[in-house]
Tab-separated table of C-alpha atoms in Angstrom:
chain	number	residue	atom	x	y	z
A	31	UNK	CA	38.982	34.858	-58.926
A	32	UNK	CA	40.258	31.965	-56.816
A	33	UNK	CA	41.896	34.460	-54.500
A	34	UNK	CA	38.467	36.062	-53.941
A	35	UNK	CA	36.945	32.629	-53.179
A	36	UNK	CA	39.611	31.937	-50.565
A	37	UNK	CA	39.208	35.376	-49.006
A	38	UNK	CA	35.388	35.061	-48.813
A	39	UNK	CA	35.533	31.608	-47.214
A	40	UNK	CA	38.049	32.688	-44.600
A	41	UNK	CA	36.128	35.914	-43.945
A	42	UNK	CA	32.933	33.956	-43.195
A	43	UNK	CA	34.884	31.533	-41.014
A	44	UNK	CA	36.516	34.288	-38.990
A	45	UNK	CA	33.212	36.089	-38.406
A	46	UNK	CA	31.557	32.902	-37.151
A	47	UNK	CA	34.450	31.585	-35.069
A	48	UNK	CA	35.595	34.804	-33.410
A	49	UNK	CA	32.066	35.952	-32.619
A	50	UNK	CA	30.644	32.788	-31.072
A	51	UNK	CA	33.507	30.283	-30.424
A	52	UNK	CA	31.778	28.543	-27.507
A	53	UNK	CA	28.960	27.304	-29.754
A	54	UNK	CA	29.836	23.956	-31.372
A	55	UNK	CA	27.624	24.525	-34.428
A	56	UNK	CA	29.330	27.837	-35.088
A	57	UNK	CA	32.775	26.281	-34.657
A	58	UNK	CA	32.212	23.450	-37.130
A	59	UNK	CA	30.450	25.796	-39.551
A	60	UNK	CA	33.540	27.998	-39.486
A	61	UNK	CA	35.790	24.932	-39.992
A	62	UNK	CA	34.004	24.169	-43.285
A	63	UNK	CA	34.896	27.604	-44.629
A	64	UNK	CA	38.383	27.431	-43.102
A	65	UNK	CA	39.287	24.110	-44.766
A	66	UNK	CA	37.500	25.092	-47.980
A	67	UNK	CA	39.667	28.205	-48.102
A	68	UNK	CA	42.765	26.008	-48.041
A	69	UNK	CA	41.395	24.269	-51.135
A	70	UNK	CA	41.325	27.642	-52.869
A	71	UNK	CA	44.832	28.410	-51.621
A	72	UNK	CA	46.138	25.114	-53.072
A	73	UNK	CA	44.766	26.087	-56.501
A	74	UNK	CA	46.527	29.463	-56.317
A	75	UNK	CA	49.817	27.824	-55.290
A	76	UNK	CA	49.567	25.217	-58.070
A	77	UNK	CA	50.348	27.945	-60.623
A	78	UNK	CA	53.779	28.451	-59.029
A	79	UNK	CA	54.886	24.830	-58.440
A	80	UNK	CA	57.119	24.413	-61.505
A	81	UNK	CA	60.671	24.756	-60.281
A	82	UNK	CA	59.455	25.885	-56.873
A	83	UNK	CA	61.147	25.294	-53.551
A	84	UNK	CA	60.387	22.318	-51.324
A	85	UNK	CA	58.785	24.684	-48.778
A	86	UNK	CA	56.213	25.892	-51.323
A	87	UNK	CA	55.506	22.316	-52.379
A	88	UNK	CA	54.922	21.365	-48.721
A	89	UNK	CA	52.511	24.279	-48.213
A	90	UNK	CA	50.649	23.231	-51.376
A	91	UNK	CA	50.534	19.623	-50.183
A	92	UNK	CA	49.116	20.549	-46.763
A	93	UNK	CA	46.630	23.002	-48.292
A	94	UNK	CA	45.369	20.400	-50.792
A	95	UNK	CA	44.899	17.769	-48.077
A	96	UNK	CA	43.071	20.187	-45.801
A	97	UNK	CA	40.913	21.399	-48.684
A	98	UNK	CA	39.863	17.952	-49.917
A	99	UNK	CA	39.829	15.836	-46.750
A	100	UNK	CA	39.373	18.399	-43.984
A	101	UNK	CA	36.407	20.088	-45.673
A	102	UNK	CA	34.550	16.794	-46.165
A	103	UNK	CA	35.166	15.781	-42.563
A	104	UNK	CA	34.048	19.183	-41.254
A	105	UNK	CA	30.851	18.987	-43.344
A	106	UNK	CA	29.987	15.588	-41.872
A	107	UNK	CA	30.589	16.646	-38.264
A	108	UNK	CA	28.716	19.907	-38.820
A	109	UNK	CA	25.666	17.925	-39.949
A	110	UNK	CA	25.781	15.795	-36.794
A	111	UNK	CA	26.197	18.812	-34.518
A	112	UNK	CA	23.609	20.900	-36.382
A	113	UNK	CA	20.945	18.170	-36.138
A	114	UNK	CA	21.784	17.392	-32.491
A	115	UNK	CA	21.023	13.698	-33.029
A	116	UNK	CA	23.861	12.688	-30.687
A	117	UNK	CA	23.074	13.970	-27.199
A	118	UNK	CA	25.874	12.231	-25.277
A	119	UNK	CA	29.233	14.014	-25.256
A	120	UNK	CA	31.082	10.694	-25.010
A	121	UNK	CA	29.245	9.235	-28.015
A	122	UNK	CA	29.897	12.456	-29.923
A	123	UNK	CA	33.664	12.124	-29.393
A	124	UNK	CA	33.569	8.458	-30.451
A	125	UNK	CA	31.722	9.277	-33.680
A	126	UNK	CA	34.124	12.096	-34.488
A	127	UNK	CA	37.051	9.676	-34.148
A	128	UNK	CA	35.340	6.983	-36.241
A	129	UNK	CA	34.445	9.424	-39.013
A	130	UNK	CA	38.043	10.653	-39.115
A	131	UNK	CA	39.311	7.194	-40.175
A	132	UNK	CA	38.725	7.769	-43.959
A	133	UNK	CA	40.780	10.965	-43.718
A	134	UNK	CA	43.724	9.029	-42.270
A	135	UNK	CA	43.406	6.255	-44.872
A	136	UNK	CA	43.272	8.737	-47.764
A	137	UNK	CA	46.265	10.652	-46.458
A	138	UNK	CA	48.438	7.572	-45.921
A	139	UNK	CA	47.496	5.278	-48.815
A	140	UNK	CA	45.999	7.393	-51.604
A	141	UNK	CA	47.895	10.705	-51.544
A	142	UNK	CA	51.170	11.247	-53.386
A	143	UNK	CA	54.029	13.399	-52.097
A	144	UNK	CA	55.633	15.897	-52.703
A	145	UNK	CA	53.366	16.923	-55.617
A	146	UNK	CA	49.879	16.365	-54.235
A	147	UNK	CA	47.793	13.840	-56.162
A	148	UNK	CA	44.835	11.797	-54.937
A	149	UNK	CA	42.584	8.994	-56.177
A	150	UNK	CA	39.338	10.791	-57.021
A	151	UNK	CA	37.231	7.621	-57.308
A	152	UNK	CA	38.244	6.429	-53.821
A	153	UNK	CA	37.792	9.985	-52.525
A	154	UNK	CA	34.230	10.107	-53.846
A	155	UNK	CA	33.358	6.793	-52.158
A	156	UNK	CA	33.411	8.413	-48.707
A	157	UNK	CA	33.130	12.158	-49.396
A	158	UNK	CA	29.846	11.909	-51.323
A	159	UNK	CA	28.074	9.901	-48.563
A	160	UNK	CA	29.479	12.282	-45.934
A	161	UNK	CA	28.111	15.297	-47.779
A	162	UNK	CA	24.675	13.883	-48.573
A	163	UNK	CA	24.178	12.490	-45.052
A	164	UNK	CA	25.219	15.825	-43.538
A	165	UNK	CA	22.957	17.898	-45.790
A	166	UNK	CA	20.096	15.470	-45.200
A	167	UNK	CA	20.525	15.873	-41.440
A	168	UNK	CA	20.534	19.658	-41.813
A	169	UNK	CA	17.328	19.741	-43.857
A	170	UNK	CA	15.599	17.294	-41.504
A	171	UNK	CA	16.672	19.312	-38.439
A	172	UNK	CA	15.195	22.478	-39.956
A	173	UNK	CA	11.980	20.647	-40.861
A	174	UNK	CA	11.575	18.985	-37.442
A	175	UNK	CA	12.416	22.075	-35.352
A	176	UNK	CA	9.434	23.189	-33.258
A	177	UNK	CA	10.738	26.429	-31.807
A	178	UNK	CA	9.888	29.193	-34.304
A	179	UNK	CA	13.036	31.250	-33.767
A	180	UNK	CA	15.357	28.221	-33.952
A	181	UNK	CA	13.529	26.890	-37.017
A	182	UNK	CA	14.053	30.193	-38.828
A	183	UNK	CA	17.771	30.159	-37.963
A	184	UNK	CA	18.162	26.594	-39.279
A	185	UNK	CA	16.340	27.377	-42.515
A	186	UNK	CA	18.665	30.323	-43.145
A	187	UNK	CA	21.683	28.107	-42.492
A	188	UNK	CA	20.351	25.529	-44.977
A	189	UNK	CA	19.797	28.201	-47.635
A	190	UNK	CA	23.451	29.246	-47.410
A	191	UNK	CA	25.155	25.888	-46.834
A	192	UNK	CA	23.175	23.233	-48.760
A	193	UNK	CA	23.267	24.648	-52.351
A	194	UNK	CA	26.896	25.757	-51.987
A	195	UNK	CA	28.161	22.377	-50.773
A	196	UNK	CA	26.044	20.429	-53.282
A	197	UNK	CA	27.554	22.380	-56.169
A	198	UNK	CA	31.067	21.985	-54.771
A	199	UNK	CA	30.797	18.216	-54.292
A	200	UNK	CA	29.483	17.723	-57.830
A	201	UNK	CA	32.163	19.855	-59.468
A	202	UNK	CA	35.125	18.920	-57.234
A	203	UNK	CA	34.437	15.257	-56.476
A	204	UNK	CA	31.729	13.534	-58.531
A	205	UNK	CA	32.525	14.981	-61.967
A	206	UNK	CA	36.273	14.532	-61.462
A	207	UNK	CA	35.678	10.895	-60.473
A	208	UNK	CA	34.167	10.484	-63.966
A	209	UNK	CA	37.103	12.258	-65.565
A	210	UNK	CA	35.347	15.616	-66.083
A	211	UNK	CA	37.693	18.345	-64.894
A	212	UNK	CA	37.576	22.130	-64.798
A	213	UNK	CA	33.919	22.681	-63.848
A	214	UNK	CA	35.088	23.619	-60.358
A	215	UNK	CA	36.245	26.930	-61.855
A	216	UNK	CA	32.622	28.095	-61.402
A	217	UNK	CA	32.865	27.645	-57.628
A	218	UNK	CA	33.911	31.252	-56.900
A	219	UNK	CA	30.606	32.529	-58.308
A	220	UNK	CA	28.606	30.165	-56.106
A	221	UNK	CA	30.713	31.111	-53.088
A	222	UNK	CA	30.136	34.805	-53.853
A	223	UNK	CA	26.349	34.284	-53.897
A	224	UNK	CA	26.564	32.310	-50.634
A	225	UNK	CA	28.631	35.100	-49.088
A	226	UNK	CA	25.997	37.709	-50.023
A	227	UNK	CA	23.276	35.552	-48.428
A	228	UNK	CA	25.489	34.996	-45.385
A	229	UNK	CA	26.017	38.742	-44.887
A	230	UNK	CA	22.309	39.458	-45.382
A	231	UNK	CA	21.157	36.820	-42.903
A	232	UNK	CA	23.795	37.605	-40.271
A	233	UNK	CA	22.833	41.295	-40.273
A	234	UNK	CA	19.082	40.942	-40.683
A	235	UNK	CA	18.211	37.792	-38.750
A	236	UNK	CA	21.337	36.107	-37.411
A	237	UNK	CA	23.251	33.070	-38.684
A	238	UNK	CA	24.039	30.077	-36.447
A	239	UNK	CA	23.391	32.312	-33.436
A	240	UNK	CA	25.945	34.968	-34.364
A	241	UNK	CA	23.548	37.906	-34.411
A	242	UNK	CA	22.189	36.710	-31.067
A	243	UNK	CA	25.750	36.820	-29.782
A	244	UNK	CA	26.221	40.389	-31.012
A	245	UNK	CA	23.016	41.346	-29.217
A	246	UNK	CA	24.068	39.472	-26.098
A	247	UNK	CA	27.453	41.215	-26.013
A	248	UNK	CA	25.784	44.616	-26.344
A	249	UNK	CA	23.252	43.798	-23.637
A	250	UNK	CA	25.888	42.370	-21.282
A	251	UNK	CA	27.988	45.530	-21.651
A	252	UNK	CA	24.869	47.609	-20.996
A	253	UNK	CA	24.080	45.519	-17.939
A	254	UNK	CA	27.584	46.018	-16.522
A	255	UNK	CA	27.456	49.760	-17.092
A	256	UNK	CA	23.935	50.133	-15.689
A	257	UNK	CA	24.646	47.893	-12.689
A	258	UNK	CA	27.777	49.768	-11.669
A	259	UNK	CA	26.164	53.146	-12.357
A	260	UNK	CA	22.992	52.288	-10.471
A	261	UNK	CA	24.962	50.894	-7.539
A	262	UNK	CA	26.870	54.174	-7.264
A	263	UNK	CA	23.674	56.206	-7.576
A	264	UNK	CA	21.865	54.086	-4.999
A	265	UNK	CA	24.776	54.399	-2.608
A	266	UNK	CA	24.678	58.192	-2.902
A	267	UNK	CA	20.884	58.313	-2.568
A	268	UNK	CA	20.893	56.104	0.528
A	269	UNK	CA	23.581	58.217	2.199
A	270	UNK	CA	21.637	61.439	1.635
A	271	UNK	CA	18.268	59.921	2.525
A	272	UNK	CA	19.788	58.535	5.723
A	273	UNK	CA	20.776	62.081	6.709
A	274	UNK	CA	17.253	63.352	5.949
A	275	UNK	CA	15.735	60.479	7.912
A	276	UNK	CA	17.966	61.143	10.928
A	277	UNK	CA	17.269	64.880	10.949
A	278	UNK	CA	13.532	64.323	10.503
A	279	UNK	CA	13.440	62.016	13.543
A	280	UNK	CA	15.333	64.625	15.572
A	281	UNK	CA	12.773	67.223	14.530
A	282	UNK	CA	9.902	64.891	15.381
A	283	UNK	CA	11.139	64.625	18.964
A	284	UNK	CA	10.592	68.369	19.378
A	285	UNK	CA	7.118	69.939	19.536
A	286	UNK	CA	6.167	71.546	16.263
A	287	UNK	CA	2.401	71.656	16.617
A	288	UNK	CA	0.991	72.354	13.146
A	289	UNK	CA	4.302	71.464	11.515
A	290	UNK	CA	4.216	67.897	12.892
A	291	UNK	CA	2.344	66.689	9.784
A	292	UNK	CA	5.080	68.083	7.520
A	293	UNK	CA	7.741	66.174	9.450
A	294	UNK	CA	5.727	62.959	9.052
A	295	UNK	CA	5.553	63.557	5.302
A	296	UNK	CA	9.353	63.976	5.174
A	297	UNK	CA	9.785	60.649	6.976
A	298	UNK	CA	7.297	58.948	4.658
A	299	UNK	CA	9.100	60.283	1.557
A	300	UNK	CA	12.482	59.179	2.918
A	301	UNK	CA	11.187	55.648	3.565
A	302	UNK	CA	9.716	55.566	0.066
A	303	UNK	CA	13.072	56.517	-1.446
A	304	UNK	CA	14.760	53.784	0.585
A	305	UNK	CA	12.251	51.248	-0.753
A	306	UNK	CA	12.623	52.371	-4.391
A	307	UNK	CA	16.401	52.290	-4.141
A	308	UNK	CA	16.355	48.759	-2.723
A	309	UNK	CA	13.915	47.534	-5.382
A	310	UNK	CA	16.052	48.849	-8.247
A	311	UNK	CA	19.251	47.417	-6.801
A	312	UNK	CA	17.661	44.008	-6.155
A	313	UNK	CA	16.805	43.686	-9.855
A	314	UNK	CA	20.366	44.425	-10.957
A	315	UNK	CA	22.465	42.767	-8.243
A	316	UNK	CA	24.609	39.770	-9.172
A	317	UNK	CA	22.448	36.894	-8.002
A	318	UNK	CA	23.557	33.722	-6.295
A	319	UNK	CA	21.687	30.587	-7.264
A	320	UNK	CA	20.400	28.207	-4.585
A	321	UNK	CA	19.988	25.131	-6.737
A	322	UNK	CA	17.954	22.026	-6.088
A	323	UNK	CA	16.028	19.385	-8.028
A	324	UNK	CA	12.360	20.103	-8.771
A	325	UNK	CA	9.596	19.473	-11.284
A	326	UNK	CA	8.970	22.055	-13.996
A	327	UNK	CA	5.266	21.173	-14.013
A	328	UNK	CA	5.101	21.904	-10.267
A	329	UNK	CA	6.951	25.169	-10.902
A	330	UNK	CA	4.384	26.282	-13.489
A	331	UNK	CA	1.413	25.228	-11.368
A	332	UNK	CA	2.685	26.979	-8.242
A	333	UNK	CA	3.425	30.143	-10.234
A	334	UNK	CA	-0.118	30.192	-11.579
A	335	UNK	CA	-1.544	29.697	-8.092
A	336	UNK	CA	0.451	32.675	-6.807
A	337	UNK	CA	-1.315	34.904	-9.333
A	338	UNK	CA	-4.785	34.017	-8.087
A	339	UNK	CA	-7.307	35.578	-8.124
A	340	UNK	CA	-6.138	38.005	-10.865
A	341	UNK	CA	-5.320	35.241	-13.354
A	342	UNK	CA	-8.785	33.709	-12.988
A	343	UNK	CA	-10.009	36.354	-15.449
A	344	UNK	CA	-7.602	35.002	-18.089
A	345	UNK	CA	-8.394	32.114	-20.412
A	346	UNK	CA	-5.190	30.243	-19.539
A	347	UNK	CA	-4.175	27.011	-21.206
A	348	UNK	CA	-1.309	24.934	-19.828
A	349	UNK	CA	0.237	22.404	-22.204
A	350	UNK	CA	2.726	19.935	-20.737
A	351	UNK	CA	4.346	17.840	-23.462
A	352	UNK	CA	7.092	16.585	-21.145
A	353	UNK	CA	7.519	15.965	-17.445
A	354	UNK	CA	10.968	17.235	-16.465
A	355	UNK	CA	13.021	17.282	-13.282
A	356	UNK	CA	15.681	19.982	-13.461
A	357	UNK	CA	18.534	21.189	-11.266
A	358	UNK	CA	18.165	24.941	-10.890
A	359	UNK	CA	17.056	27.738	-8.567
A	360	UNK	CA	13.273	27.358	-8.153
A	361	UNK	CA	12.785	30.772	-6.517
A	362	UNK	CA	14.435	32.763	-9.300
A	363	UNK	CA	12.781	30.693	-12.033
A	364	UNK	CA	9.378	31.098	-10.381
A	365	UNK	CA	9.896	34.854	-10.146
A	366	UNK	CA	10.831	34.818	-13.841
A	367	UNK	CA	7.596	33.022	-14.764
A	368	UNK	CA	5.587	35.407	-12.579
A	369	UNK	CA	7.165	38.390	-14.355
A	370	UNK	CA	6.321	36.957	-17.769
A	371	UNK	CA	2.732	36.136	-16.822
A	372	UNK	CA	2.169	39.566	-15.252
A	373	UNK	CA	3.541	41.237	-18.383
A	374	UNK	CA	1.256	39.098	-20.529
A	375	UNK	CA	-1.820	40.041	-18.466
A	376	UNK	CA	-0.954	43.734	-18.680
A	377	UNK	CA	-0.464	43.520	-22.464
A	378	UNK	CA	-3.816	41.870	-23.214
A	379	UNK	CA	-7.172	43.536	-23.759
A	380	UNK	CA	-10.627	42.250	-22.854
A	381	UNK	CA	-10.280	38.863	-24.575
A	382	UNK	CA	-7.362	37.576	-22.518
A	383	UNK	CA	-5.844	34.370	-23.909
A	384	UNK	CA	-2.627	33.001	-22.426
A	385	UNK	CA	-0.788	29.758	-23.131
A	386	UNK	CA	2.037	28.188	-21.137
A	387	UNK	CA	3.753	25.337	-22.956
A	388	UNK	CA	6.482	23.039	-21.620
A	389	UNK	CA	8.239	20.987	-24.282
A	390	UNK	CA	11.533	19.436	-25.314
A	391	UNK	CA	13.701	20.049	-28.368
A	392	UNK	CA	16.644	17.624	-28.466
A	393	UNK	CA	16.910	17.424	-24.676
A	394	UNK	CA	16.862	21.180	-24.195
A	395	UNK	CA	13.805	22.158	-22.184
A	396	UNK	CA	11.644	25.064	-23.324
A	397	UNK	CA	8.898	27.001	-21.553
A	398	UNK	CA	6.729	29.263	-23.716
A	399	UNK	CA	4.554	32.014	-22.245
A	400	UNK	CA	2.312	33.280	-25.047
A	401	UNK	CA	-0.391	35.950	-25.032
A	402	UNK	CA	-2.771	37.536	-27.527
A	403	UNK	CA	-1.898	41.097	-26.551
A	404	UNK	CA	-0.994	44.029	-28.759
A	405	UNK	CA	2.493	42.702	-29.531
A	406	UNK	CA	5.826	44.475	-29.925
A	407	UNK	CA	7.333	45.722	-33.195
A	408	UNK	CA	10.644	44.297	-34.470
A	409	UNK	CA	12.660	47.391	-33.624
A	410	UNK	CA	11.677	47.213	-29.946
A	411	UNK	CA	12.166	43.440	-29.663
A	412	UNK	CA	15.957	43.834	-29.675
A	413	UNK	CA	15.728	46.308	-26.773
A	414	UNK	CA	12.968	44.745	-24.682
A	415	UNK	CA	15.406	42.872	-22.412
A	416	UNK	CA	17.571	45.934	-21.830
A	417	UNK	CA	17.581	47.542	-18.356
A	418	UNK	CA	15.212	50.507	-17.903
A	419	UNK	CA	13.558	49.927	-21.301
A	420	UNK	CA	9.775	49.630	-21.081
A	421	UNK	CA	6.762	49.972	-23.340
A	422	UNK	CA	4.562	50.622	-20.300
A	423	UNK	CA	3.651	54.118	-19.195
A	424	UNK	CA	2.717	53.185	-15.636
A	425	UNK	CA	4.210	55.152	-12.754
A	426	UNK	CA	6.576	52.991	-10.721
A	427	UNK	CA	7.530	50.757	-13.644
A	428	UNK	CA	11.335	50.727	-13.947
A	429	UNK	CA	11.703	48.499	-17.013
A	430	UNK	CA	13.675	45.936	-15.002
A	431	UNK	CA	11.318	42.931	-14.952
A	432	UNK	CA	12.517	41.370	-18.206
A	433	UNK	CA	16.087	42.390	-17.418
A	434	UNK	CA	15.792	40.336	-14.252
A	435	UNK	CA	14.434	37.407	-16.316
A	436	UNK	CA	17.394	37.738	-18.686
A	437	UNK	CA	19.823	37.691	-15.734
A	438	UNK	CA	18.185	34.579	-14.275
A	439	UNK	CA	18.357	32.642	-17.541
A	440	UNK	CA	21.930	33.771	-18.243
A	441	UNK	CA	22.957	32.678	-14.752
A	442	UNK	CA	21.495	29.235	-15.537
A	443	UNK	CA	23.424	29.151	-18.863
A	444	UNK	CA	20.057	29.213	-20.589
A	445	UNK	CA	18.410	31.823	-22.777
A	446	UNK	CA	15.283	33.934	-23.174
A	447	UNK	CA	13.908	34.783	-26.616
A	448	UNK	CA	11.140	37.171	-27.624
A	449	UNK	CA	8.983	36.493	-30.663
A	450	UNK	CA	6.235	39.048	-31.221
A	451	UNK	CA	4.033	40.497	-33.943
A	452	UNK	CA	1.994	43.681	-33.699
A	453	UNK	CA	-1.683	42.959	-33.275
A	454	UNK	CA	-1.158	39.216	-32.788
A	455	UNK	CA	0.626	38.830	-29.464
A	456	UNK	CA	3.940	37.835	-27.936
A	457	UNK	CA	5.634	34.546	-27.142
A	458	UNK	CA	8.585	34.517	-24.765
A	459	UNK	CA	10.608	31.307	-24.673
A	460	UNK	CA	12.763	30.253	-21.739
A	461	UNK	CA	15.380	27.646	-22.652
A	462	UNK	CA	16.911	25.482	-19.943
A	463	UNK	CA	20.076	23.690	-21.180
A	464	UNK	CA	20.231	19.927	-21.311
A	465	UNK	CA	22.913	19.668	-18.623
A	466	UNK	CA	20.364	20.936	-16.081
A	467	UNK	CA	17.731	18.355	-17.062
A	468	UNK	CA	17.995	15.490	-14.556
A	469	UNK	CA	15.075	13.424	-15.795
A	470	UNK	CA	12.713	13.934	-18.693
A	471	UNK	CA	9.878	11.899	-20.130
A	472	UNK	CA	7.221	12.605	-22.718
A	473	UNK	CA	3.592	12.845	-21.650
A	474	UNK	CA	1.071	11.089	-23.848
A	475	UNK	CA	-2.119	12.904	-24.852
A	476	UNK	CA	-4.106	10.392	-22.825
A	477	UNK	CA	-2.281	11.421	-19.651
A	478	UNK	CA	-2.587	15.184	-20.016
A	479	UNK	CA	-3.374	17.442	-22.954
A	480	UNK	CA	-3.420	20.649	-20.971
A	481	UNK	CA	-5.394	22.521	-18.325
A	482	UNK	CA	-7.591	25.544	-18.768
A	483	UNK	CA	-8.383	28.335	-16.314
A	484	UNK	CA	-10.711	31.283	-16.604
């Protein structure tokens, strides 16, 4: 049974780490399972220690230390990273070093060698606070999260991590500090339940961003294939249309009488093909950002003004909870907002209600564009950002508007998320990472609560 526990912990760790290694939450979440797996390995090896070689004893010693000390340390750091209470990278490194001190002390002064033994009372004095502080930070982060999608992800993480770690710390640390041994033998059953929840959440909703990463990988591969394929197609179309255009002009120079109108139609069609080809390619081309500092509030206001007078028919509410100066490409971000607002207007019926909200979640800046349109079902939400996918039936719609928005946000190292329910409307969230936020301050309700149009 202990072998199964070790295998499940390492399986979860590998899935998280290999799928999304650049995300710090995912990394430290995988470290918990990785070090916990070594605890299981040490139990397995303990059955073979009598008369064993010094190499096996060393492996058992290292596994036991990693399982007891490394897991507790990883849990504490995961709680800090998960809650995002430390925004400065320098402060984060300092805290990680400070919190590693008990691990060093335990290893040097309270751990026997070569047969691993530790002082469980001393161990509980720092492991128990680490665990309860970490789990408290996780629960608070899930409770305080404002973004709906992120809140759901954090709740799922809490459901898997909190009960599992609580049970483990009681059976492995607290009870053993009071001289009650052997209850930890139930841990494999708890780990098995956690693994089932983990698999369910990672497939159905995503866990610590991993499902989002799967989707992102699929979409990025699609983008590469579509971009290269479209570029080749456009190149071929332009070459052939150029020949038609040249021949049509040669024909126009001659006198055709009644046929002159037909030649003009050929030229008009050729020009139209040129225009369509250029429009498609412009949406898929690798963009270059021209970055500068600007106000997000000014960006939203100018975008709204560009949609006048059409947007005057919409009951639009602008809610600015923060005033932010960011370093980004204002042209591409404005075009992104225009795309989202145009989509929202097209999706709504007679009672057109739109809300644009600018707010902060732990120094990341978010812009919501919400409408009360017909909404999009869950199956289509995973495809809505894909190139050439569209729910619209209009002629001339290529399904590239949201793909362009996705490219813009990816280029800025940000993200775009779609949250929609049929019959209730759609909210699209643009996330601008904290490293692009130059200055940010909250706006009190007395200063501005929002602006309404329409």
